[in-house]
Backbone as ProteinMPNN parsed JSONL, in Angstrom:
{"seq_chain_A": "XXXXXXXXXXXXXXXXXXXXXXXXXXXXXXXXXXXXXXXXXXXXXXXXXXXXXXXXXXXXXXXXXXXXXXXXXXXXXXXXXXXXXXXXXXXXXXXXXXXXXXXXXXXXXXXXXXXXXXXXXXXXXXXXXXXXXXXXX", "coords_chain_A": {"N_chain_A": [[257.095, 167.99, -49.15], [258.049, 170.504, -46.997], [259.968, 170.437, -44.85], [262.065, 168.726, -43.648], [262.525, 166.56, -41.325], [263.494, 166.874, -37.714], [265.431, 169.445, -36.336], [266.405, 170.337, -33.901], [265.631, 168.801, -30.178], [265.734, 170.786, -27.451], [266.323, 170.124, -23.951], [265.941, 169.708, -20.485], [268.479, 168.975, -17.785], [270.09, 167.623, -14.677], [272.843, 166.622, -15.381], [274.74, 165.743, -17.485], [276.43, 164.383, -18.338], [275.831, 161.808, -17.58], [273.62, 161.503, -19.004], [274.626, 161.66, -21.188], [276.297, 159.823, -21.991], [274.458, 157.765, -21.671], [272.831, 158.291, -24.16], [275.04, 157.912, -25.981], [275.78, 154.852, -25.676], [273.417, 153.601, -25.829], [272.29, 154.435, -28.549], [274.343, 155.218, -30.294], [274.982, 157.777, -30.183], [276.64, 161.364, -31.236], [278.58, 162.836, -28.446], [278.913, 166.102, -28.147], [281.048, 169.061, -26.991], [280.918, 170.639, -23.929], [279.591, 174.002, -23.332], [279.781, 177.328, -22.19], [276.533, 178.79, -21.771], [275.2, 181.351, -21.003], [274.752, 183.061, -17.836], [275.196, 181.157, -14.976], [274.265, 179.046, -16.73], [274.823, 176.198, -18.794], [275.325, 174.502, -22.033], [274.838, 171.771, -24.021], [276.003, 169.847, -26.743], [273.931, 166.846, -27.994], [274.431, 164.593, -30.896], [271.874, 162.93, -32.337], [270.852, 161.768, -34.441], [271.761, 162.119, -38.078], [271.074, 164.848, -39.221], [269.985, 165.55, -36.516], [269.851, 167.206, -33.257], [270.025, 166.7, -29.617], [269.736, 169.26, -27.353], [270.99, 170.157, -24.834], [270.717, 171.464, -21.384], [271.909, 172.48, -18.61], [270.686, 174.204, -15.811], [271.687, 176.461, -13.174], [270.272, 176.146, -9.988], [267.449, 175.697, -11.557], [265.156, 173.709, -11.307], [263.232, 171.613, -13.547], [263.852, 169.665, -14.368], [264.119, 167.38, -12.186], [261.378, 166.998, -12.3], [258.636, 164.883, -12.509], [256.164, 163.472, -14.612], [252.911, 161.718, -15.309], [252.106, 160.468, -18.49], [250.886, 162.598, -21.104], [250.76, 164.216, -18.968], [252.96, 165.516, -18.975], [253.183, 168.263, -19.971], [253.702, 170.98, -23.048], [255.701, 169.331, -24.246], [256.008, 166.079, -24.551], [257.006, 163.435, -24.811], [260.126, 162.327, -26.697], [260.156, 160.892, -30.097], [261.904, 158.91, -31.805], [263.341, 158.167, -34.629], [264.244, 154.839, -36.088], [266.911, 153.632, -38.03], [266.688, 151.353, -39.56], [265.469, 147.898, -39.505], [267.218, 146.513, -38.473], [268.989, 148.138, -36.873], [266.925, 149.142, -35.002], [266.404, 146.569, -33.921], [269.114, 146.438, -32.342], [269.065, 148.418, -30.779], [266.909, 148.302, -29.545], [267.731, 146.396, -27.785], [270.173, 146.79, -25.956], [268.551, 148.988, -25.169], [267.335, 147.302, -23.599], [269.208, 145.755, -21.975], [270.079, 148.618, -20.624], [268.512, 149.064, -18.928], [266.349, 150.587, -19.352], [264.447, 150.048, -20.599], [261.67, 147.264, -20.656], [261.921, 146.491, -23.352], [259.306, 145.628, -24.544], [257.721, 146.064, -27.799], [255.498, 147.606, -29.799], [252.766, 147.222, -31.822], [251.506, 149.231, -34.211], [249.718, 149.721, -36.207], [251.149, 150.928, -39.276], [253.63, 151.135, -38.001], [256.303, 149.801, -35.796], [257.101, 150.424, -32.752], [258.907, 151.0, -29.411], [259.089, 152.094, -26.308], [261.133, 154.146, -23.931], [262.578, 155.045, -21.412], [265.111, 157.854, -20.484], [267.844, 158.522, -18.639], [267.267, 160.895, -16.641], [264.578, 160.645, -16.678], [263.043, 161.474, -18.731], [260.832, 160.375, -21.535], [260.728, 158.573, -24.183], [260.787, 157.196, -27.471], [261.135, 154.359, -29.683], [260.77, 154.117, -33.592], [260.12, 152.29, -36.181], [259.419, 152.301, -39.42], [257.102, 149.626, -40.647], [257.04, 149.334, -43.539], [259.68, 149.806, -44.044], [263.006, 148.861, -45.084], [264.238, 145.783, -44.862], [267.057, 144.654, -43.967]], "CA_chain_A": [[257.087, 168.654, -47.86], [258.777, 171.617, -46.957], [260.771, 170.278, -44.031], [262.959, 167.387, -43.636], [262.523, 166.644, -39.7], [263.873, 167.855, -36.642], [266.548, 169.785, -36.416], [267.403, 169.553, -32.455], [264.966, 168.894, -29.501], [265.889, 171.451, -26.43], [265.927, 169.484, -22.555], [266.792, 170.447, -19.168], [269.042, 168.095, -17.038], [271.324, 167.847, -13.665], [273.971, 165.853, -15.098], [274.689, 165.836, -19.057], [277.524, 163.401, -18.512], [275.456, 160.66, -17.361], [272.549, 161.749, -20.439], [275.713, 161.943, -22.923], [276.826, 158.117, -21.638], [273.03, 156.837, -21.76], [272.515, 158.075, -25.535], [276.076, 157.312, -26.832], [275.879, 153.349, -25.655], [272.11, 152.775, -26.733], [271.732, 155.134, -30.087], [275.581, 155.857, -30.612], [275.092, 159.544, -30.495], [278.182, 161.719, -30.711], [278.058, 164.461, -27.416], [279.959, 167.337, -28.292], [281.262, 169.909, -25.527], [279.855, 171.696, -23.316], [280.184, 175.336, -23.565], [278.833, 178.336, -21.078], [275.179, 179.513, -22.371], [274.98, 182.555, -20.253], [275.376, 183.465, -16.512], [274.923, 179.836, -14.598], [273.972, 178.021, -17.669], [275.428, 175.299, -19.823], [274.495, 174.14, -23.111], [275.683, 170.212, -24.923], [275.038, 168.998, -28.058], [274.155, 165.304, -28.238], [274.131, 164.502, -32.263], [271.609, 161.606, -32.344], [270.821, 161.618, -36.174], [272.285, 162.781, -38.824], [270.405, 166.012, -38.954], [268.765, 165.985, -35.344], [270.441, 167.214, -32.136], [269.617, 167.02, -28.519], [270.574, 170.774, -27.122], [270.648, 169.701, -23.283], [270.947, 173.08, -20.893], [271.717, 172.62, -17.473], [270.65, 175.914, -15.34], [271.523, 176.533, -11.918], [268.859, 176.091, -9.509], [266.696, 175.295, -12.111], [264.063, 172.149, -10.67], [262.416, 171.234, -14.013], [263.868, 168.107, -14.608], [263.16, 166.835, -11.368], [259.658, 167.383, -11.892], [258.417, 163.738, -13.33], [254.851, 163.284, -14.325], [252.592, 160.478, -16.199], [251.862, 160.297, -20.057], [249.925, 163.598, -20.8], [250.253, 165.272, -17.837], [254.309, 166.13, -18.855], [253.244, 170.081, -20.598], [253.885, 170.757, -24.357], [256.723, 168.28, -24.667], [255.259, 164.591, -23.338], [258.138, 162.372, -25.155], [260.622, 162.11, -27.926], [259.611, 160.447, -31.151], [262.894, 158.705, -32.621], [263.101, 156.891, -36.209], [265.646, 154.142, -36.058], [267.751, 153.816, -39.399], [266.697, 150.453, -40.448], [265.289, 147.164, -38.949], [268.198, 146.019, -37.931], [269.232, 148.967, -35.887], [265.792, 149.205, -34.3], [266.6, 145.656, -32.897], [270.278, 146.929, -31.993], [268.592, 149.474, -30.06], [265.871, 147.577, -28.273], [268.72, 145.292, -26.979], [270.526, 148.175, -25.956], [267.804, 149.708, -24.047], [266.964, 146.334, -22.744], [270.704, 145.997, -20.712], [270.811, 149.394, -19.663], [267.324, 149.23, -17.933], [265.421, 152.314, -19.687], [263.15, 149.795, -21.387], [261.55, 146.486, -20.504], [262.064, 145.731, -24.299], [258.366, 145.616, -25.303], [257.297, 146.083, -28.996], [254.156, 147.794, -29.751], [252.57, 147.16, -33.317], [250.63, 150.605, -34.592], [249.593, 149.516, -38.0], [252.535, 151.026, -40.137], [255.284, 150.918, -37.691], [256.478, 148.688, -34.714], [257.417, 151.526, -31.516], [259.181, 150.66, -28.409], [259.135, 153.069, -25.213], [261.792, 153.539, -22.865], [263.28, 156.119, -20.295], [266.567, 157.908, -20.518], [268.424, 159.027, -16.961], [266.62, 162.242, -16.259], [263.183, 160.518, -16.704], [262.282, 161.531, -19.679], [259.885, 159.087, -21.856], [261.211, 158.334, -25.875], [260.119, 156.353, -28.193], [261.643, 154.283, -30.913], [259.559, 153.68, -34.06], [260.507, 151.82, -37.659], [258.021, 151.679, -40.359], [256.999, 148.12, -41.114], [257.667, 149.175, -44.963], [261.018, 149.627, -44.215], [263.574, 147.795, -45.782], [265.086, 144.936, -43.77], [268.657, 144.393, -43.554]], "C_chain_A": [[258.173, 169.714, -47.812], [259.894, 171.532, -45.37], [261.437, 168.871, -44.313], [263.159, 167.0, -42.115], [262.884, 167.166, -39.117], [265.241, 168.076, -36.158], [267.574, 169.441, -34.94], [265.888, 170.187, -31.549], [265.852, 169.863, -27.717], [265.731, 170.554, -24.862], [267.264, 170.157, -21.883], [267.292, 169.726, -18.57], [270.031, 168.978, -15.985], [272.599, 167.207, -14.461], [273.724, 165.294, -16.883], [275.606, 164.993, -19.114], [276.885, 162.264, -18.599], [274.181, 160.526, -18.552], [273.249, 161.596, -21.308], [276.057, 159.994, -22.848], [275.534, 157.337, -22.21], [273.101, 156.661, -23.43], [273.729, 157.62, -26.805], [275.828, 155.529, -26.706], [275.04, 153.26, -26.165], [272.288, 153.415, -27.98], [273.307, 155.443, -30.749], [275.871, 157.207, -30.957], [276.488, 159.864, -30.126], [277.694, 163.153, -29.908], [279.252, 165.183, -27.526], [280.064, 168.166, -26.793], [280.56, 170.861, -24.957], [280.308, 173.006, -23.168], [278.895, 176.049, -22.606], [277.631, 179.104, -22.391], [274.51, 180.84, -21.856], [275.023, 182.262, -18.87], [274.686, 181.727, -15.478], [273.843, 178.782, -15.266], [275.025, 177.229, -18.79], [274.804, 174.851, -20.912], [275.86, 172.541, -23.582], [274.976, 170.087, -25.878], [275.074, 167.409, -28.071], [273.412, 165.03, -29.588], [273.372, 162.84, -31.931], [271.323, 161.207, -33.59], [271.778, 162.094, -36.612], [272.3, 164.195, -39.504], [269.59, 166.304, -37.33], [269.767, 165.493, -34.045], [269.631, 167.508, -30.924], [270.276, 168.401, -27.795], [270.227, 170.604, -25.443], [271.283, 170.886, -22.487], [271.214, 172.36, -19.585], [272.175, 174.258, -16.743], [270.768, 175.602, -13.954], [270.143, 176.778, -11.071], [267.943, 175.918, -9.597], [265.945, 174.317, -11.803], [263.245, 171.765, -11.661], [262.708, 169.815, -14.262], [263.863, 167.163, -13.37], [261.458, 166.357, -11.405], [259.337, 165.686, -13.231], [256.81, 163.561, -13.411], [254.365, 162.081, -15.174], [252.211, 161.498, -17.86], [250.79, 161.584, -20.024], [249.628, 164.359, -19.845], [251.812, 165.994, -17.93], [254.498, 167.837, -19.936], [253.105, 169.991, -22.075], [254.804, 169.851, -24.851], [256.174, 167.245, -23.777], [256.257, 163.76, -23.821], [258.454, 162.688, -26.331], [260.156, 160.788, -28.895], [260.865, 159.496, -31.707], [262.566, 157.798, -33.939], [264.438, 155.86, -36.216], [265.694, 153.807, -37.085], [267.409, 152.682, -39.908], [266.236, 149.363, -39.384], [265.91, 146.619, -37.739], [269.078, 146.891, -36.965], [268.164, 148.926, -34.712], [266.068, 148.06, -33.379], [267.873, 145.672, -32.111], [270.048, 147.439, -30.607], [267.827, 148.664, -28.933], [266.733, 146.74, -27.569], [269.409, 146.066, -26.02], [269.98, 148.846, -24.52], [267.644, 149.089, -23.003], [268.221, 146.188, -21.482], [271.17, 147.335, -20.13], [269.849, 149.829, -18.799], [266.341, 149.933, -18.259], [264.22, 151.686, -20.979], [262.771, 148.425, -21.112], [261.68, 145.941, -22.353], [260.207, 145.222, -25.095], [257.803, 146.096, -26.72], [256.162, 145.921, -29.287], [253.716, 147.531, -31.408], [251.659, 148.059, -33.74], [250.028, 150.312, -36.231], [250.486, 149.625, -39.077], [253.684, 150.731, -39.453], [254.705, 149.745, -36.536], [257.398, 150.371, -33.79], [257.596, 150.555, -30.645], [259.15, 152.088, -26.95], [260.271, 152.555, -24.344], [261.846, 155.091, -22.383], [264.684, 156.679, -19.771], [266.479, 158.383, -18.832], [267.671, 160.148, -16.472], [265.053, 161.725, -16.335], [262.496, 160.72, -17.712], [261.308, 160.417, -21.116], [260.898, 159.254, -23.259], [260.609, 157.166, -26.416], [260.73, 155.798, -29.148], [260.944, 154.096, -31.89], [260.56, 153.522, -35.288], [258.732, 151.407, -38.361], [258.02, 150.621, -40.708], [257.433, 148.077, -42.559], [259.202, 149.485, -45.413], [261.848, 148.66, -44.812], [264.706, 146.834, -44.742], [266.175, 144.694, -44.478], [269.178, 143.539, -43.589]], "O_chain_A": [[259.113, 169.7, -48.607], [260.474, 172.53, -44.943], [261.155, 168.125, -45.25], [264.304, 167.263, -41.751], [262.912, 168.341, -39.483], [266.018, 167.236, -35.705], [268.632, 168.839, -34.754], [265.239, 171.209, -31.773], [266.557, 169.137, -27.015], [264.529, 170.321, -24.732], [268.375, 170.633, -22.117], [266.3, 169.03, -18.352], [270.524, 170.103, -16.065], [273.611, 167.472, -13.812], [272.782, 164.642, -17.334], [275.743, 164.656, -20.29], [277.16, 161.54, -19.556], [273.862, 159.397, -18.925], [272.739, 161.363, -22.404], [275.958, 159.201, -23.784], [275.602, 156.446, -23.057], [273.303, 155.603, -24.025], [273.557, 157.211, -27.953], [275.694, 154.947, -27.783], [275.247, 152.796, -27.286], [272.543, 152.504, -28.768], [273.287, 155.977, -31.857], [276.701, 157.671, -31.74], [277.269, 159.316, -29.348], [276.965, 164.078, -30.264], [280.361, 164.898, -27.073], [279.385, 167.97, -25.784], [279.783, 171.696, -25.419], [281.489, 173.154, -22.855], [277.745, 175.687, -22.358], [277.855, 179.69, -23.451], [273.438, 181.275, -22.276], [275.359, 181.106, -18.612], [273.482, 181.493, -15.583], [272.999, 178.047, -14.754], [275.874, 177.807, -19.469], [273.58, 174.771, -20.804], [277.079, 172.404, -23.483], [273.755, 170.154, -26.011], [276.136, 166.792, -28.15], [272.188, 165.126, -29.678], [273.965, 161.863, -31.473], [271.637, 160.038, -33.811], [272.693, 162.524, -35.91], [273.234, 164.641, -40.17], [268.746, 167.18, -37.143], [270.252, 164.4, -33.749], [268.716, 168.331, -30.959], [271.507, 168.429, -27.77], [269.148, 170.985, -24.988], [272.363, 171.308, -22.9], [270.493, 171.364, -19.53], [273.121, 175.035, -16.869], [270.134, 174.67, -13.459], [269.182, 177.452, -11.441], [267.167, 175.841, -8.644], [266.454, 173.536, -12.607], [262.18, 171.403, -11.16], [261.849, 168.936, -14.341], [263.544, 166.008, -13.651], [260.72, 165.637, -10.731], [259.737, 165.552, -14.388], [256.179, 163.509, -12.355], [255.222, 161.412, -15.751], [252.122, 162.697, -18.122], [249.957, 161.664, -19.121], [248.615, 165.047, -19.715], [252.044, 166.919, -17.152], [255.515, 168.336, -20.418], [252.456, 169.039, -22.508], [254.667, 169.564, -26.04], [255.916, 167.393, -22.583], [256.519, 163.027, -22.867], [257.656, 163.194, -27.12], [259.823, 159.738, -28.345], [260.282, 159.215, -32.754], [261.691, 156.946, -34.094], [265.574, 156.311, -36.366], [264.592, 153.526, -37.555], [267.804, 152.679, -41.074], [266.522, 149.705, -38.237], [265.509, 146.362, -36.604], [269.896, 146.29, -36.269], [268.534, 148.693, -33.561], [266.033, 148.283, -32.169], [267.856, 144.927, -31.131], [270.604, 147.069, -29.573], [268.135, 148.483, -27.755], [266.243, 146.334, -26.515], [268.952, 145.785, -24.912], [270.494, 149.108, -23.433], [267.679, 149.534, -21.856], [268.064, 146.494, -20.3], [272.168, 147.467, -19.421], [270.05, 150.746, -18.003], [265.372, 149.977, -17.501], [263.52, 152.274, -21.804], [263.829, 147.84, -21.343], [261.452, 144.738, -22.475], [260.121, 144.523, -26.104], [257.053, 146.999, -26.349], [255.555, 144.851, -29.252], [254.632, 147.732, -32.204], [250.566, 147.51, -33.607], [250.164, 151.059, -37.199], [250.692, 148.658, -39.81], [254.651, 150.191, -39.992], [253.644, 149.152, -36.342], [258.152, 151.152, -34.371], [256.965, 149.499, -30.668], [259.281, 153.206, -27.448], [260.528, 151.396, -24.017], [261.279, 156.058, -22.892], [265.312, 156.144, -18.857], [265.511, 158.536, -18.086], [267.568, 159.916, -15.268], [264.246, 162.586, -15.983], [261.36, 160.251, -17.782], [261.962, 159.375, -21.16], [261.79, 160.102, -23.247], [260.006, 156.304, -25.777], [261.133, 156.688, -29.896], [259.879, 153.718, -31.4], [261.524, 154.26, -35.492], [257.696, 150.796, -38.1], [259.08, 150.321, -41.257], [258.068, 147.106, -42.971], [259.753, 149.456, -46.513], [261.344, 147.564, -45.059], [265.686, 147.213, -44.101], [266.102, 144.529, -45.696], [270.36, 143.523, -43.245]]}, "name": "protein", "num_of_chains": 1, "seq": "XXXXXXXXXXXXXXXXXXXXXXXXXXXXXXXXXXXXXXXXXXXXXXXXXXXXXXXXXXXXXXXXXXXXXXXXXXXXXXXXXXXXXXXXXXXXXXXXXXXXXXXXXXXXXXXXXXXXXXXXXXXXXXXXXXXXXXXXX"}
């Protein structure tokens, strides 16, 4: 293949403090600073891989992340995809999600992997997913 995944997913939020808190406790992302992105905009980086950053903007006046809809009805972006690092993270994680509310902790079985769904602070949907041929831990 000619890529190696994703480099950084782009989102709009009110409040990047309380998005930087959510993904540091469940995924241990590191959120770098926030710096001015042009005339009443902000830009953060929240490193959640090792190659793949969240680039979170908040724009004045902006109302998109308000805007909450169901599965397929949320535009060209409908949810994040994540790969968790190993079995044993994946269950890290689902625990994780489970105490900070943004997932009832359900575990879906897709044929190759095992996916969980949850919901960070801003509403947005995610997904965790480990391939079953992963190597357990």
């Amino acid at each position: 293949m000619l890529l190696d995944g994703i480099n950084h997913i782009a989102v709009i939020s009110h409040d990047v403090q309380r998005l930087g808190t959510f993904y540091e406790s469940v995924f241990d992302a590191v959120v770098g600073e926030t710096r001015d992105h042009g005339p009443g905009e902000t830009m953060t980086n929240i490193r959640i891989g090792p190659a793949t950053v969240l680039n979170v903007f908040v724009i004045d006046g902006n109302t998109e992340a308000d805007r909450q809809t169901p599965m397929w009805g949320r535009g060209r972006l409908d949810h994040l995809g994540l790969s968790a690092a190993s079995h044993e993270a994946f269950e890290t994680i689902r625990a994780r999600l489970i105490e900070s509310g943004a997932s009832d902790g359900t575990v879906n079985d897709f044929e190759s992997e095992f996916s969980m769904f949850f919901r960070d602070p801003d509403g947005l949907e995610g997904e965790v997913l480990i391939s079953k041929s992963a190597e357990r831990g």
